[in-house]
mmCIF file of C-alpha atoms in Angstrom:
data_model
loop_
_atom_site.group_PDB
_atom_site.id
_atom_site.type_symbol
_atom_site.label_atom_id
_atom_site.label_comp_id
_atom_site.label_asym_id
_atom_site.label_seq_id
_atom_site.Cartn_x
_atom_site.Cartn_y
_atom_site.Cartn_z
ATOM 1 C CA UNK G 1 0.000 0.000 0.000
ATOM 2 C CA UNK G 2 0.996 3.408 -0.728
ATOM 3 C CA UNK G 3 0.094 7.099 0.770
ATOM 4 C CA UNK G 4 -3.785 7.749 -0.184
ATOM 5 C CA UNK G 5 -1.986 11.369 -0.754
ATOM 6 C CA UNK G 6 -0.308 10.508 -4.150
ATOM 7 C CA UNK G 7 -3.150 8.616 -5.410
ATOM 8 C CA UNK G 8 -4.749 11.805 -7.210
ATOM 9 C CA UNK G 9 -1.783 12.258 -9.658
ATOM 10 C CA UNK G 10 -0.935 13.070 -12.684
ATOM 11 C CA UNK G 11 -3.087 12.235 -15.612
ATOM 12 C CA UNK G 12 -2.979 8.617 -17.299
ATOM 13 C CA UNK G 13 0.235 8.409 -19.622
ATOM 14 C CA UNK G 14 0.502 5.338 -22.393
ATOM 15 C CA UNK G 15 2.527 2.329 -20.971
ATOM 16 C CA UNK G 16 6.542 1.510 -22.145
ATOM 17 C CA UNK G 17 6.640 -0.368 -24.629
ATOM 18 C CA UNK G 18 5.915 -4.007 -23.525
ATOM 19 C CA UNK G 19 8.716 -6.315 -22.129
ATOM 20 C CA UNK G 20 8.216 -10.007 -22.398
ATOM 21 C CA UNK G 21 7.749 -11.941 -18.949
ATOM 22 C CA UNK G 22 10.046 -14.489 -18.056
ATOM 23 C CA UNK G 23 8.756 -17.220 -16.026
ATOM 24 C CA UNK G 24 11.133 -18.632 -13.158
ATOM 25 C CA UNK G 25 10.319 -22.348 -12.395
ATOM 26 C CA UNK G 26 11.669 -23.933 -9.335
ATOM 27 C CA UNK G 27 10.742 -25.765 -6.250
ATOM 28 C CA UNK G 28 9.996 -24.638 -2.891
ATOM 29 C CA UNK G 29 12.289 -24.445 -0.074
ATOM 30 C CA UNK G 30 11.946 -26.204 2.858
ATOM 31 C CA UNK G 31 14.157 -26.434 6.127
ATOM 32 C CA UNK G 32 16.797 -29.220 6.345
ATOM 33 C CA UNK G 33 16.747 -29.640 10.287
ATOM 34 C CA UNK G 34 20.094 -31.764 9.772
ATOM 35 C CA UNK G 35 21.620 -28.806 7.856
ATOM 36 C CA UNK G 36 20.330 -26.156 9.800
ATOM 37 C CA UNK G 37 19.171 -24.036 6.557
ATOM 38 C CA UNK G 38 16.813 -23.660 4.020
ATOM 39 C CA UNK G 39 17.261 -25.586 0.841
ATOM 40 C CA UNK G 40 15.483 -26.274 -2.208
ATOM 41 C CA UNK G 41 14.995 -29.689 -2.780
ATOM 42 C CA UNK G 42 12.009 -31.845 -4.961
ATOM 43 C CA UNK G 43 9.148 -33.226 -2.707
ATOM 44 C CA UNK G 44 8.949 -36.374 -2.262
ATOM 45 C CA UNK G 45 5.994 -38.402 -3.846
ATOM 46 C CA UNK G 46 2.533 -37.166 -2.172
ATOM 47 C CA UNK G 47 0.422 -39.007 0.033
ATOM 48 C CA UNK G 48 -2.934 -38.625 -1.470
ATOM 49 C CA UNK G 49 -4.564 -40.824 1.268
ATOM 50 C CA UNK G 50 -4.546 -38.163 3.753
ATOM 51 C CA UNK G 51 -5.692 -35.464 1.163
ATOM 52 C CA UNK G 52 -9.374 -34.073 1.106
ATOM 53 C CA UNK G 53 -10.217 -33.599 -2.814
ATOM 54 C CA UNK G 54 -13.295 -31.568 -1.858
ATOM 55 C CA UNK G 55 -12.002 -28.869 0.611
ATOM 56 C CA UNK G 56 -8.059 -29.421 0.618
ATOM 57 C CA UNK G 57 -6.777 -26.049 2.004
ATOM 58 C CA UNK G 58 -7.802 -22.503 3.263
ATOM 59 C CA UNK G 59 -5.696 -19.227 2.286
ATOM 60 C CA UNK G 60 -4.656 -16.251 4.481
ATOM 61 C CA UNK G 61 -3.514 -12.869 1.776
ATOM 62 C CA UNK G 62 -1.909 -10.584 3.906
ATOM 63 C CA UNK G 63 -0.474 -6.949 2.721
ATOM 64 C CA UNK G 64 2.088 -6.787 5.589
ATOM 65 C CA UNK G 65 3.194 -3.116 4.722
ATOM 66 C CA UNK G 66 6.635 -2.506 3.905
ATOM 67 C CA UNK G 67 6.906 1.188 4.097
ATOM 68 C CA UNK G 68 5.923 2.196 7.630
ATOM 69 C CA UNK G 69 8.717 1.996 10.766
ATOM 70 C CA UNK G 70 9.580 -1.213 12.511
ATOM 71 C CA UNK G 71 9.111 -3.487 9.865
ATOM 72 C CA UNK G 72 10.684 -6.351 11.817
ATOM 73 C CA UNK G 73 8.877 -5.449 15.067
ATOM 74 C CA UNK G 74 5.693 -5.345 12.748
ATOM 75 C CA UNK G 75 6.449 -8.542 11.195
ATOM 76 C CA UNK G 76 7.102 -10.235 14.233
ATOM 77 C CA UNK G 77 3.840 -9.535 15.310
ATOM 78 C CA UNK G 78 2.235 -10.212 12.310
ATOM 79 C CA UNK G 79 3.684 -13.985 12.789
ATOM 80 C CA UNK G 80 2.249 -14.062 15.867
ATOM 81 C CA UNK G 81 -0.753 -14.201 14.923
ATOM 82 C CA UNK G 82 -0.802 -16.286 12.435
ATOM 83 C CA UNK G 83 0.951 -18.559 14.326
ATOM 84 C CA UNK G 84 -2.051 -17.900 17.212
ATOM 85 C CA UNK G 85 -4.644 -18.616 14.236
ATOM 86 C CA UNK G 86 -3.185 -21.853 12.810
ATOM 87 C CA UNK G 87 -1.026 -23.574 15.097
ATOM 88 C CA UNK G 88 -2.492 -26.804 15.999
ATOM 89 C CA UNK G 89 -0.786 -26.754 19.263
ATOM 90 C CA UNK G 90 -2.654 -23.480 20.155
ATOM 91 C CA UNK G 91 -6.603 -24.642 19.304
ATOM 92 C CA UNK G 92 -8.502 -27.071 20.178
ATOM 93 C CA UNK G 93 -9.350 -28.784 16.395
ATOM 94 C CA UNK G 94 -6.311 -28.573 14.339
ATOM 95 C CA UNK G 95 -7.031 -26.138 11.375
ATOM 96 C CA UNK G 96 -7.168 -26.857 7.890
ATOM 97 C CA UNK G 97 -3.459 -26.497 5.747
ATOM 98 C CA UNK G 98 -3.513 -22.780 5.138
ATOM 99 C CA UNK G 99 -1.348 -21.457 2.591
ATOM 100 C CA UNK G 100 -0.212 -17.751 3.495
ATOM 101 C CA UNK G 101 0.111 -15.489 0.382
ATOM 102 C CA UNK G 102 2.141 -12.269 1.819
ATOM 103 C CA UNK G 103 2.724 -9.070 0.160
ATOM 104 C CA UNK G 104 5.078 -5.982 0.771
ATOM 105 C CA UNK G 105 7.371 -8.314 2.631
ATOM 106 C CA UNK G 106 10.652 -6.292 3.347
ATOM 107 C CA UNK G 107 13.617 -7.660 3.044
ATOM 108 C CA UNK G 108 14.968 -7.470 6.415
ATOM 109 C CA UNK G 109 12.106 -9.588 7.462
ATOM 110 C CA UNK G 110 13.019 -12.683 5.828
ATOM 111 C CA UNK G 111 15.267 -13.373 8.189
ATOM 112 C CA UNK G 112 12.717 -13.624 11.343
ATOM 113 C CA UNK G 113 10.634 -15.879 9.169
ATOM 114 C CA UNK G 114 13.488 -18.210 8.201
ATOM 115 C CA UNK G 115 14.230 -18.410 11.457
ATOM 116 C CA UNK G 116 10.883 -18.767 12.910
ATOM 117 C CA UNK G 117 10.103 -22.511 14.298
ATOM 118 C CA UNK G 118 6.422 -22.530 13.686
ATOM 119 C CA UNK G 119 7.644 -21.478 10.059
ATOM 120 C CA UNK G 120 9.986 -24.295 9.822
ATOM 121 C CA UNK G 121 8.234 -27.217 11.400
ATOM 122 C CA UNK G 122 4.988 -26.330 9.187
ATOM 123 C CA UNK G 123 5.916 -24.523 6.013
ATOM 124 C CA UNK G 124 7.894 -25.017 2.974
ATOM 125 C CA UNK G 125 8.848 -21.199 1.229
ATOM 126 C CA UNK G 126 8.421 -20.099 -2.460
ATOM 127 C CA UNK G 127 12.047 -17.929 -1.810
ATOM 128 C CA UNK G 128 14.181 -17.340 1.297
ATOM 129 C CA UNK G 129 15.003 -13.749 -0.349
ATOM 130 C CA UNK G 130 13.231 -10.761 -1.690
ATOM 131 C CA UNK G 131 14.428 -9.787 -5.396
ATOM 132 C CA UNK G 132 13.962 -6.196 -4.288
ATOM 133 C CA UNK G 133 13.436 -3.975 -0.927
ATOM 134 C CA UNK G 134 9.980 -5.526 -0.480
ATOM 135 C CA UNK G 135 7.920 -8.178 -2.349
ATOM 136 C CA UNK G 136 5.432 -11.118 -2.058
ATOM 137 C CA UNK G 137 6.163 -14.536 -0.797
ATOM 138 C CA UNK G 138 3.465 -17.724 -0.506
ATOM 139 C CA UNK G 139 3.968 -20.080 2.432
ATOM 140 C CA UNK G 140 3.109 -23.610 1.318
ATOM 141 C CA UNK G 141 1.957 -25.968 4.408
ATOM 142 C CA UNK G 142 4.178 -28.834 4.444
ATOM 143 C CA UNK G 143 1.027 -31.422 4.244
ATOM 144 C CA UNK G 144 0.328 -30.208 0.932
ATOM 145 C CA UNK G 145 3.804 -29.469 -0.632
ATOM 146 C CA UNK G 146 4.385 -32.806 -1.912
ATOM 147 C CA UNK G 147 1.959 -31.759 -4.573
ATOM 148 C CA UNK G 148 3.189 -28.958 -5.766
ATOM 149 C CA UNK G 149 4.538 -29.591 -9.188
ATOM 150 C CA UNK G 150 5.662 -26.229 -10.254
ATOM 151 C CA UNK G 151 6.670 -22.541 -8.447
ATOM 152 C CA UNK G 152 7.506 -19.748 -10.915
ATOM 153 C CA UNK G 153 7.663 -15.852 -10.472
ATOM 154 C CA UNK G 154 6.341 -13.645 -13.442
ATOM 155 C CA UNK G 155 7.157 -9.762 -14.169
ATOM 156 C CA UNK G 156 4.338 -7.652 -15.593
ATOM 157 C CA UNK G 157 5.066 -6.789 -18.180
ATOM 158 C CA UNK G 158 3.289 -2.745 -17.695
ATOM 159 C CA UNK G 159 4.726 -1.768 -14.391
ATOM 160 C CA UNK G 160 7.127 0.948 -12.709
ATOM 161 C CA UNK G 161 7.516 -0.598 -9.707
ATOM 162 C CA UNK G 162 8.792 -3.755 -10.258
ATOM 163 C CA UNK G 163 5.356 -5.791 -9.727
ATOM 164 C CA UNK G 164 5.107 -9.912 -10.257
ATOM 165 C CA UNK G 165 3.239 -12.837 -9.764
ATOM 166 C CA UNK G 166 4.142 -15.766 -8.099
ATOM 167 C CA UNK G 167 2.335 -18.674 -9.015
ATOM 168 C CA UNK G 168 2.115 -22.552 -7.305
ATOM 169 C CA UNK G 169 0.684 -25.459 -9.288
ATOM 170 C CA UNK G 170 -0.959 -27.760 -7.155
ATOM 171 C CA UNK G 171 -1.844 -31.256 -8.369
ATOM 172 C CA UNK G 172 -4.828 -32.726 -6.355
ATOM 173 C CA UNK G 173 -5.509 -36.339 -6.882
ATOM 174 C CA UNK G 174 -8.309 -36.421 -9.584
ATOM 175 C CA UNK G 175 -11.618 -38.964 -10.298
ATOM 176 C CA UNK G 176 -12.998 -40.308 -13.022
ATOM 177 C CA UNK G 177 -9.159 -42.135 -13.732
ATOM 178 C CA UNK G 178 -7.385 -38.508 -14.353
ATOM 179 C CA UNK G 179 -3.495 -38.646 -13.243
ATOM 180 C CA UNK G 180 -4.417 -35.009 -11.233
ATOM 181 C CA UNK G 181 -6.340 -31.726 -11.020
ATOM 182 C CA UNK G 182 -4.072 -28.829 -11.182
ATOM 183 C CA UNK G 183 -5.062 -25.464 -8.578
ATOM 184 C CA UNK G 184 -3.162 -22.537 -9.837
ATOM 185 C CA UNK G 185 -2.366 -20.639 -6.740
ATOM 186 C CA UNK G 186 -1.096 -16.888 -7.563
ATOM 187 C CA UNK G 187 0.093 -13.823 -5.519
ATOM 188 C CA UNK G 188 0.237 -10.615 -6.551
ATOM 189 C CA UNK G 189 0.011 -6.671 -5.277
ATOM 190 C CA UNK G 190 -1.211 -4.771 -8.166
ATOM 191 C CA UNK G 191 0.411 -1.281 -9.163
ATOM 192 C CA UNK G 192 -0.089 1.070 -6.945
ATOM 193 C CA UNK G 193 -1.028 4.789 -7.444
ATOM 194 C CA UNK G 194 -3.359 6.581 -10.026
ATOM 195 C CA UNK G 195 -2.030 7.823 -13.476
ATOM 196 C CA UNK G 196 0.187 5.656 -14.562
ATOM 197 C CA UNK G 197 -1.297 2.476 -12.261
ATOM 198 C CA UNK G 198 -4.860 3.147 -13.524
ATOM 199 C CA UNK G 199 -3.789 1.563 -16.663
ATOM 200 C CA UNK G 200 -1.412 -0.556 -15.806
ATOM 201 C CA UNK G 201 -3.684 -2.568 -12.946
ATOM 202 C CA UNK G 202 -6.662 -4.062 -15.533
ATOM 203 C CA UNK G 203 -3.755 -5.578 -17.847
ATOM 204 C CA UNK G 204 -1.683 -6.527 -15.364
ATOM 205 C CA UNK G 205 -5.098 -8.843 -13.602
ATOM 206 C CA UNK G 206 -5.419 -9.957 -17.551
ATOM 207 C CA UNK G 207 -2.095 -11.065 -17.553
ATOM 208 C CA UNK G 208 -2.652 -13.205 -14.615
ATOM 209 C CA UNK G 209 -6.209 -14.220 -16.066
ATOM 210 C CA UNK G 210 -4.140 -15.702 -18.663
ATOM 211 C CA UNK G 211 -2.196 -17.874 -16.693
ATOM 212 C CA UNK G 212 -5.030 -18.935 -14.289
ATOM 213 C CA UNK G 213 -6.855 -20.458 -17.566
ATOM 214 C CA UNK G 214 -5.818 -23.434 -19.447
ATOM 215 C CA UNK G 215 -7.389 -26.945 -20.500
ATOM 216 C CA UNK G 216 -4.369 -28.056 -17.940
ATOM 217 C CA UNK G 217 -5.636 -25.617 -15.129
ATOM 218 C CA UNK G 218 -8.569 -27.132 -13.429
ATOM 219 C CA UNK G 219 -9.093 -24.354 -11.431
ATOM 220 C CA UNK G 220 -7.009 -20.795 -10.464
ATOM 221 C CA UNK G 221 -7.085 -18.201 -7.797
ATOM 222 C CA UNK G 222 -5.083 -15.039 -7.487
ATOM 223 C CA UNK G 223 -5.467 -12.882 -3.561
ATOM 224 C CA UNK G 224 -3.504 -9.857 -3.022
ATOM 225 C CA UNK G 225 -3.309 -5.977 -2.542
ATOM 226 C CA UNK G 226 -5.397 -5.587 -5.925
ATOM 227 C CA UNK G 227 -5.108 -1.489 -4.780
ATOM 228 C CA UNK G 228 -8.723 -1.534 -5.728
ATOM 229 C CA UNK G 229 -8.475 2.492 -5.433
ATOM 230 C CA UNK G 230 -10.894 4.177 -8.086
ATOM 231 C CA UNK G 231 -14.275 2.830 -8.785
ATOM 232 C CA UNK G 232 -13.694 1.860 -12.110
ATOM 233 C CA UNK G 233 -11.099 -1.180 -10.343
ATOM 234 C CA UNK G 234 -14.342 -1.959 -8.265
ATOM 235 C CA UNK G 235 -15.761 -3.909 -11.814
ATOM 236 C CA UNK G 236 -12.347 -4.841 -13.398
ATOM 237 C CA UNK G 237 -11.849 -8.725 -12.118
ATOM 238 C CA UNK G 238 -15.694 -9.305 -13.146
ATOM 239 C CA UNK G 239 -14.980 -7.690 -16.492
ATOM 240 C CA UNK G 240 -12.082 -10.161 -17.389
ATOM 241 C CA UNK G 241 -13.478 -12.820 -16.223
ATOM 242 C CA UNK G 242 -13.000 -13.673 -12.733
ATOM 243 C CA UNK G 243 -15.257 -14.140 -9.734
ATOM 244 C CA UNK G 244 -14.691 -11.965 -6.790
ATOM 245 C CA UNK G 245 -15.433 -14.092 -3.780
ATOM 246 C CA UNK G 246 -16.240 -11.567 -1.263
ATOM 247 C CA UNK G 247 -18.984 -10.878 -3.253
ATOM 248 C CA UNK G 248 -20.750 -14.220 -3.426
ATOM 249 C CA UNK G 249 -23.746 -14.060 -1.966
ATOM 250 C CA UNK G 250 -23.387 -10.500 -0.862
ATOM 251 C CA UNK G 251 -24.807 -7.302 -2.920
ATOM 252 C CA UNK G 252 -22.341 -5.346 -5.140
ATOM 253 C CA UNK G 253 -22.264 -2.216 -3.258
ATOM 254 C CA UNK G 254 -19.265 -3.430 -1.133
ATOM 255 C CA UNK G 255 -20.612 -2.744 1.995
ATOM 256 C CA UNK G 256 -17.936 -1.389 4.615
ATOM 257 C CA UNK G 257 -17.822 -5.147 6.223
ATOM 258 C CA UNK G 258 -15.468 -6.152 3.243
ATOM 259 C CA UNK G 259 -13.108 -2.942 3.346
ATOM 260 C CA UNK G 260 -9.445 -4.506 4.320
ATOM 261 C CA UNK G 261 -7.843 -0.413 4.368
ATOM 262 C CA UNK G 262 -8.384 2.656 5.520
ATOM 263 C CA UNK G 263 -7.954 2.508 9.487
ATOM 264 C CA UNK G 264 -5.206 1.557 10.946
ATOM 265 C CA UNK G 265 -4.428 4.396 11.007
ATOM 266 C CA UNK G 266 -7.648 6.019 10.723
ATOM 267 C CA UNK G 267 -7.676 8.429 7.275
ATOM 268 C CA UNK G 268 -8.911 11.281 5.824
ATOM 269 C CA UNK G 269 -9.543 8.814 2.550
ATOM 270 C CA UNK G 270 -12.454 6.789 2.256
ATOM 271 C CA UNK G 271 -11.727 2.951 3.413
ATOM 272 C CA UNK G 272 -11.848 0.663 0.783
ATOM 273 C CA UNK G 273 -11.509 -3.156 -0.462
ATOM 274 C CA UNK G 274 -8.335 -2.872 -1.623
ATOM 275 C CA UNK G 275 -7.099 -6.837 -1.362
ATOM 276 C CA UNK G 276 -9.860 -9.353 -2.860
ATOM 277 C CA UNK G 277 -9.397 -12.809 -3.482
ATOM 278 C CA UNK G 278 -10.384 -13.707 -7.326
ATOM 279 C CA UNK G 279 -11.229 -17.176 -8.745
ATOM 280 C CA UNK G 280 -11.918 -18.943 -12.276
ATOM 281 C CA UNK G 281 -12.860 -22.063 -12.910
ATOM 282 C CA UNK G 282 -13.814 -25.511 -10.709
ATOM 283 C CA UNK G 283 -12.723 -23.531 -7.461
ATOM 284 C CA UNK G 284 -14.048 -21.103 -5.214
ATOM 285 C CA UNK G 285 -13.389 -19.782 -1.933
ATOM 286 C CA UNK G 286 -15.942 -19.303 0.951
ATOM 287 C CA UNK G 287 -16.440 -18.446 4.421
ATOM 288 C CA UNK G 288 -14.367 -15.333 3.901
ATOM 289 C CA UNK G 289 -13.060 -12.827 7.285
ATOM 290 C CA UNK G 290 -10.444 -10.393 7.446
ATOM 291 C CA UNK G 291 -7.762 -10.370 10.238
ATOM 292 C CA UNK G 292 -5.281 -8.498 11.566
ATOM 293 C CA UNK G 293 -8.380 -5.765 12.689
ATOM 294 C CA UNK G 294 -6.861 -3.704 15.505
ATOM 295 C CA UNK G 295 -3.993 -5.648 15.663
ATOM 296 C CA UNK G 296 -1.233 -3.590 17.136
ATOM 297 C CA UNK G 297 2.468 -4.411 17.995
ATOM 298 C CA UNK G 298 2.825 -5.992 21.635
ATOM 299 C CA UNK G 299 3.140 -3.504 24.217
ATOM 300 C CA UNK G 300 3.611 -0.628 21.735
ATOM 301 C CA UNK G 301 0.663 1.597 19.787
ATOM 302 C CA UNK G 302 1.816 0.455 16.480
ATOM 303 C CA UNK G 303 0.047 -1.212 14.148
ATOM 304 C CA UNK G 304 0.805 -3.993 12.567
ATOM 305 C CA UNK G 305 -0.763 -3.143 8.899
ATOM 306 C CA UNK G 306 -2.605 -0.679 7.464
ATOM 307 C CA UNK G 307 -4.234 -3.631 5.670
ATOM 308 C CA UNK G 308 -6.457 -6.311 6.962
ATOM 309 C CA UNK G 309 -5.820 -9.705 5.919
ATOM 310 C CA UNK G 310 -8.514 -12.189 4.227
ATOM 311 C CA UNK G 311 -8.772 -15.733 5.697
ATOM 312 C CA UNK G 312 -11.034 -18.305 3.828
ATOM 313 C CA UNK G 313 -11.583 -21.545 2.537
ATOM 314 C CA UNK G 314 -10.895 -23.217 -0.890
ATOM 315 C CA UNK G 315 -13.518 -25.380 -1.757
ATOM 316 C CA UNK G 316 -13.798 -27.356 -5.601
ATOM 317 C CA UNK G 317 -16.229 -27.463 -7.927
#
């Protein structure tokens, strides 16, 4: 997220000429207790026995906020609770794997999360480093990184500010005597700003439309900081094609239950629904709530994000 006060800039201005993405495929990295560090390894071969083909997963999309002080402080605190909302040492009915799609993650804060133990007994990492000052990161749980068959990072192609993509290919034990159903998972925080980022955002959310859609793609999702700042972004992920799943079963006039910015700190700009969670195809995702509401660094009056997170469940269609 970026100050509301350069969001009314200078008029719209035609995009650089076009630069063709380049798609980084890897595996996750996972923590070699034996090693003491992070390495990045193929999974081993998946047991589908203990996999639920109807409701395998939730998702947490978190805007963590890069640009504000004490980003490590912040980020502890931020791991906190998600720790406090998903360890199954801390409830009483262990939760569902969750995978955590993070944006604005500074760089400094990699190091608390490599080094976190909740982190390392439960996740495996899309990269243990940020290719710039801040950037996104997905968290795969460990129960459901055997099947993950591919991990790539794409550029936009129409961006100033260095915006990507990173996308996970999960593939889900199919019926009907398919080898698999493939979930394309993608992260993203959409340019930011108005002028230039008014353009850029809509082509950027086709790019990743085009990616999420496939005769090999059984279904995709994409959750992030879609900076969702004008109204005309309100109607731009129906327009190409997505579903936004906040709005299922709720009216269109984005009632102020579904706004994820706007006050912490309190502003003199309207809150809005700036991070959504977007699907196509056989998936969906239900049961949506935001976190992180009023959640402040221990023992100091700092919050942790001026976003709210979205929490919900993936469920197949």
């Amino acid at each position: 997220m970026w100050p509301w006060s350069t969001f009314f800039g200078p008029p719209v201005h035609p995009l650089p000429p076009p630069v063709a993405p380049q798609p980084a495929t890897n595996h996750l990295y996972k923590f070699d207790p034996a090693r003491q560090r992070w390495t990045q390894e193929t999974s081993p071969d998946p047991d589908v026995s203990s996999i639920n083909p109807n409701s395998p997963f939730s998702i947490i999309s978190w805007n963590i906020d890069f640009s504000r002080p004490l980003p490590l402080a912040r980020f502890g605190s931020a791991l906190t609770l998600l720790q406090q909302l998903l360890s199954p040492h801390l409830v009483s009915l262990p939760p569902p794997p969750t995978i955590l799609l993070l944006q604005e993650m500074h760089h400094t804060c990699f190091g608390p999360l490599l080094s976190n133990g909740f982190i390392r007994e439960f996740y495996e990492i899309t990269n243990i480093a940020s290719p710039q000052s801040y950037s996104t990161v997905t968290l795969v749980p460990k129960s459901l990184a055997p099947l993950v068959s591919c991990v790539s990072r794409v550029a936009y192609m129409e961006t100033q500010m260095s915006r990507d993509c990173v996308y996970v290919d999960l593939d889900l034990p199919a019926e009907g005597g398919q080898p698999f159903r493939r979930l394309r998972i993608a992260n993203t925080h959409l340019e930011s700003l108005r002028g230039f980022g008014d353009v850029a955002r809509p082509k950027q959310l086709e790019a990743v439309y085009s990616l999420l859609t496939g005769v090999q793609i059984h279904g995709g999702l994409v959750a992030g900081d879609m900076n969702a700042i004008t109204p005309e972004d309100a109607t731009v992920p129906q327009s190409i094609g997505f579903t936004d799943s906040w709005l299922v079963g709720r009216a269109a006039t984005e009632p102020p239950e579904g706004h994820t910015w706007g006050y912490q700190p309190p502003s003199r700009f309207p809150p809005g629904r700036l991070d959504k969670i977007l699907t196509v195809g056989n998936i969906g995702c239900v049961d949506i709530q935001r976190i992180g509401l009023g959640a402040k660094v221990e023992g100091r009056d700092v919050w942790i994000s001026d976003h709210y997170g979205l929490f919900g469940k993936v469920v197949l269609r």
